[in-house]
C-alpha positions as YAML, in Angstrom:
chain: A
units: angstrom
residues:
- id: 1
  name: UNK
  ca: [0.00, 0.00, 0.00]
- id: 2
  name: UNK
  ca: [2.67, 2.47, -0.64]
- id: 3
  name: UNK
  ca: [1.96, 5.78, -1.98]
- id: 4
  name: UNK
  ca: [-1.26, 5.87, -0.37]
- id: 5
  name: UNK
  ca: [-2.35, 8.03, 2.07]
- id: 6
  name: UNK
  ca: [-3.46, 8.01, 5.78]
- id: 7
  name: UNK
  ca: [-6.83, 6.19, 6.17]
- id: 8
  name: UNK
  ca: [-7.24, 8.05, 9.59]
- id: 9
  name: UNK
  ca: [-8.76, 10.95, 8.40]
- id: 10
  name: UNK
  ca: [-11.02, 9.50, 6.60]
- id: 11
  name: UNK
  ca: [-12.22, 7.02, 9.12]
- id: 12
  name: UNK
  ca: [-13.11, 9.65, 11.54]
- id: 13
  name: UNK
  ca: [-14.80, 11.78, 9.08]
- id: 14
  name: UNK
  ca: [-16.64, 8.14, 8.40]
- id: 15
  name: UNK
  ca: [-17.35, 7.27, 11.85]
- id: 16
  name: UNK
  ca: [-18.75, 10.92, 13.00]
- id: 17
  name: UNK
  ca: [-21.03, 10.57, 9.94]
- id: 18
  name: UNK
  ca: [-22.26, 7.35, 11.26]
- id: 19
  name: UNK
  ca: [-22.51, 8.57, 14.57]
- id: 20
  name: UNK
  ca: [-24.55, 11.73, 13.31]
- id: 21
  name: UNK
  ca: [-26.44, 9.77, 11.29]
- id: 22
  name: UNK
  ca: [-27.28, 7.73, 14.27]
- id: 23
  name: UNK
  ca: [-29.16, 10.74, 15.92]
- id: 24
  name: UNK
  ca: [-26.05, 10.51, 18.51]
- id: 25
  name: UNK
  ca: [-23.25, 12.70, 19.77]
- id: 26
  name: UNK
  ca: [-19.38, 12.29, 18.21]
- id: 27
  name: UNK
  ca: [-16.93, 12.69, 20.25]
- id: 28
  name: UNK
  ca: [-13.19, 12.92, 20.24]
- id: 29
  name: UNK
  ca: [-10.50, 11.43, 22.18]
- id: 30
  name: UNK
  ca: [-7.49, 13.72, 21.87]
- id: 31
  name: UNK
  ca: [-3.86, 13.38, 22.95]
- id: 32
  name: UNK
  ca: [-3.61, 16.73, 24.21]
- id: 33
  name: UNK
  ca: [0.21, 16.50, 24.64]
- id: 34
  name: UNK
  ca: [1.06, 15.85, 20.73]
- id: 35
  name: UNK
  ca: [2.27, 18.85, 19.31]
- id: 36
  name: UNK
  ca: [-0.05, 21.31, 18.07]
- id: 37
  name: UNK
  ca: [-2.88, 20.46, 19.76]
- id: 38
  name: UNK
  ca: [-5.12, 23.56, 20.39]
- id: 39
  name: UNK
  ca: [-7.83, 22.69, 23.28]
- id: 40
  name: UNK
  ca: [-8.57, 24.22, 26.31]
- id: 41
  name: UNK
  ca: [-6.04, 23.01, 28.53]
- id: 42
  name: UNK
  ca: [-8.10, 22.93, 32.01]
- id: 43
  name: UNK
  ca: [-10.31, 20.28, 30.42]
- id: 44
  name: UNK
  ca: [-7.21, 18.06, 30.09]
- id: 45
  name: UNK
  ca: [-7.27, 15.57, 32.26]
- id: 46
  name: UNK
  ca: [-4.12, 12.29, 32.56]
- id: 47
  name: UNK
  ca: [-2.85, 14.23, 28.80]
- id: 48
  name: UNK
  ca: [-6.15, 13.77, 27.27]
- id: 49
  name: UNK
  ca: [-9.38, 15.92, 26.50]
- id: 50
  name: UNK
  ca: [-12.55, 14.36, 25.12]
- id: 51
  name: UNK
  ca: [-13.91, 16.60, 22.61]
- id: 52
  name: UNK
  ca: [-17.63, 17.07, 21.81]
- id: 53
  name: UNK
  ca: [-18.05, 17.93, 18.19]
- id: 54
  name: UNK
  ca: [-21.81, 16.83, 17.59]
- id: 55
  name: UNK
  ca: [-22.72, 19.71, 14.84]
- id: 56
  name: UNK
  ca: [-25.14, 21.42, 17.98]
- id: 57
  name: UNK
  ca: [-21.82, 22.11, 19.71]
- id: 58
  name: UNK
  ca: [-19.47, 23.36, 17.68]
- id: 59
  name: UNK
  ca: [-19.18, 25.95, 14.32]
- id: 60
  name: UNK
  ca: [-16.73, 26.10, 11.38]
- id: 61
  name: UNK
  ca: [-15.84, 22.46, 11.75]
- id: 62
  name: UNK
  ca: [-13.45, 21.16, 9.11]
- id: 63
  name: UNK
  ca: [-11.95, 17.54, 9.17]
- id: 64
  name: UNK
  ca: [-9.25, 17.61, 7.09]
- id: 65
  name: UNK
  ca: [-6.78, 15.40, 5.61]
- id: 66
  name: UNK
  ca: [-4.21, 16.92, 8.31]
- id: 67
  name: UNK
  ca: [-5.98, 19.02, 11.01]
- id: 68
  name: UNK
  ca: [-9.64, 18.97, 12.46]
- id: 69
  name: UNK
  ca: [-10.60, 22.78, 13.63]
- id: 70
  name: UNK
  ca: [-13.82, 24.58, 14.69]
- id: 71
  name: UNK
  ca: [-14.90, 26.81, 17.38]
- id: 72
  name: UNK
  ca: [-16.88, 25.50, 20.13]
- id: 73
  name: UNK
  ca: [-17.44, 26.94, 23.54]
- id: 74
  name: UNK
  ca: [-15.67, 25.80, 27.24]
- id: 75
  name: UNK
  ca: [-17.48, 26.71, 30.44]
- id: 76
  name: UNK
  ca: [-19.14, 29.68, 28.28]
- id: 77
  name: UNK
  ca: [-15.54, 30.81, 26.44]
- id: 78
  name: UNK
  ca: [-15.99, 30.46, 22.78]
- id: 79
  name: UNK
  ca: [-12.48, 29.28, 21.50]
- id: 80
  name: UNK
  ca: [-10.47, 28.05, 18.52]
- id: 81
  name: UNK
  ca: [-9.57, 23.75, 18.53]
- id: 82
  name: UNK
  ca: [-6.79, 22.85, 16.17]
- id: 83
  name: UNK
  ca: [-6.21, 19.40, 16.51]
- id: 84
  name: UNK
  ca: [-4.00, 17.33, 14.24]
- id: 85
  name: UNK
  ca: [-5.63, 14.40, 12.81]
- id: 86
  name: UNK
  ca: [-2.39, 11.46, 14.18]
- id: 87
  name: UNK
  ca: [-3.58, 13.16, 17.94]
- id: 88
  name: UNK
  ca: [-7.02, 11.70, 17.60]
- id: 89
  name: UNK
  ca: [-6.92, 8.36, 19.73]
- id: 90
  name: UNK
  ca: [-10.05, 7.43, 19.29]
- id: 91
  name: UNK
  ca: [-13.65, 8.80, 17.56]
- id: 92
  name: UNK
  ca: [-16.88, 7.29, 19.49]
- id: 93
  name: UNK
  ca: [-20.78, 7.97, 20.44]
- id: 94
  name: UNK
  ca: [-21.06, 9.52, 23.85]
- id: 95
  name: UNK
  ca: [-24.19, 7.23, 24.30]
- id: 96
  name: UNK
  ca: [-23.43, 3.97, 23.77]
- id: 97
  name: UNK
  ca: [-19.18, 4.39, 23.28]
- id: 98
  name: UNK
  ca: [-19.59, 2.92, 19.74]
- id: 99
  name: UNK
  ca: [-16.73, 4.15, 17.13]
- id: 100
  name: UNK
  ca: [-13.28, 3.40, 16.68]
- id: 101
  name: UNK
  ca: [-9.79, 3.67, 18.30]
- id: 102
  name: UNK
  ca: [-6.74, 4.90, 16.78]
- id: 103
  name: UNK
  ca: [-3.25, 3.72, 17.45]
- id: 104
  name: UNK
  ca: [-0.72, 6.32, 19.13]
- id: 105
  name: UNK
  ca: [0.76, 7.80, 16.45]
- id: 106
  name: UNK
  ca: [4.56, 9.03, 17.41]
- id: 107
  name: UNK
  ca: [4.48, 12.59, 16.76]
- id: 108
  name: UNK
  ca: [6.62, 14.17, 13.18]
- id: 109
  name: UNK
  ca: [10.33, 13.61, 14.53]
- id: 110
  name: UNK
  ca: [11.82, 17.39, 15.16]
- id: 111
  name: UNK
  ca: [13.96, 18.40, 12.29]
- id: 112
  name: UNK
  ca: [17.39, 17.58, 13.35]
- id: 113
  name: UNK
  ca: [20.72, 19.53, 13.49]
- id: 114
  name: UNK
  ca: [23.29, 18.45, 10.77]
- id: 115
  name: UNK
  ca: [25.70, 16.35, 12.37]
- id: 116
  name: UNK
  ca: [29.08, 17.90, 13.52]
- id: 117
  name: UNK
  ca: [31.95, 16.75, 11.63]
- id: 118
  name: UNK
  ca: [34.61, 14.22, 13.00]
- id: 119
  name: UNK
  ca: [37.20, 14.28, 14.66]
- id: 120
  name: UNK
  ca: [40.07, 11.29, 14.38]
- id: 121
  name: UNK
  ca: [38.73, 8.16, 16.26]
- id: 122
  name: UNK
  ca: [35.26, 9.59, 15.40]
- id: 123
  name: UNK
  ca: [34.20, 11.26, 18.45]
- id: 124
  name: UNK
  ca: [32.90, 14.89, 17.50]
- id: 125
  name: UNK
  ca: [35.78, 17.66, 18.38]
- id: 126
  name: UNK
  ca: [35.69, 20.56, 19.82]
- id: 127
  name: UNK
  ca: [37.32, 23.58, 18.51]
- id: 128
  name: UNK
  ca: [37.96, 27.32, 20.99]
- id: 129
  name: UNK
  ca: [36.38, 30.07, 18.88]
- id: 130
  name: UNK
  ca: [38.09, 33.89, 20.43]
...
């Protein structure tokens, strides 16, 4: 299957149709540590947050290919949720916990610093700069 592209987006755009469909409410099951996550951090609870995005309770929702956003409101705040679609752990009915669970995803790997040159015996060196 190389070449192809994540199926996780498009599961969870699957699975809150479902759920919708359903007559029941989506919710999301966010790593809130994984970078880039936008959500109200006193709702976090153990590094997770367990989102609410039935279409009554939030606006401007977009489930994209990379990054779910909308605006919904926290104890009567209206705010902005950017979360990245590999931070979703899971996508389920509130009522009945139907849906799906996602594998941890390891989060994109920090571009790294060229490597220093080296020295003889190939341990890095060192060099006074005046």
């Amino acid at each position: 299957m190389s070449g192809m592209t994540p199926n996780r987006p498009y599961l969870i755009r699957a699975v809150h149709e479902w759920i919708c469909d359903n007559g029941l409410t989506t919710h999301l099951l966010v790593d809130a540590n994984y970078p880039a996550v936008i959500v109200p951090r006193d709702f976090v609870n153990d590094g997770q947050i367990v989102l609410n995005i039935a279409p009554a309770a939030v606006q401007h929702f977009v489930a994209g290919n990379e990054l779910i956003s909308f605006s919904a409101r926290f104890g009567g705040q209206p705010m902005a949720v950017e979360v990245p679609v590999n931070a979703v752990l899971a996508v389920f009915a509130r009522e009945n916990g139907e849906g799906m669970a996602f594998e941890p995803t390891p989060p994109p790997a920090e571009p790294t610093p060229p490597e220093p040159p080296s020295g003889p015996g190939g341990r890095p060196t060192l060099k006074v700069v005046k």
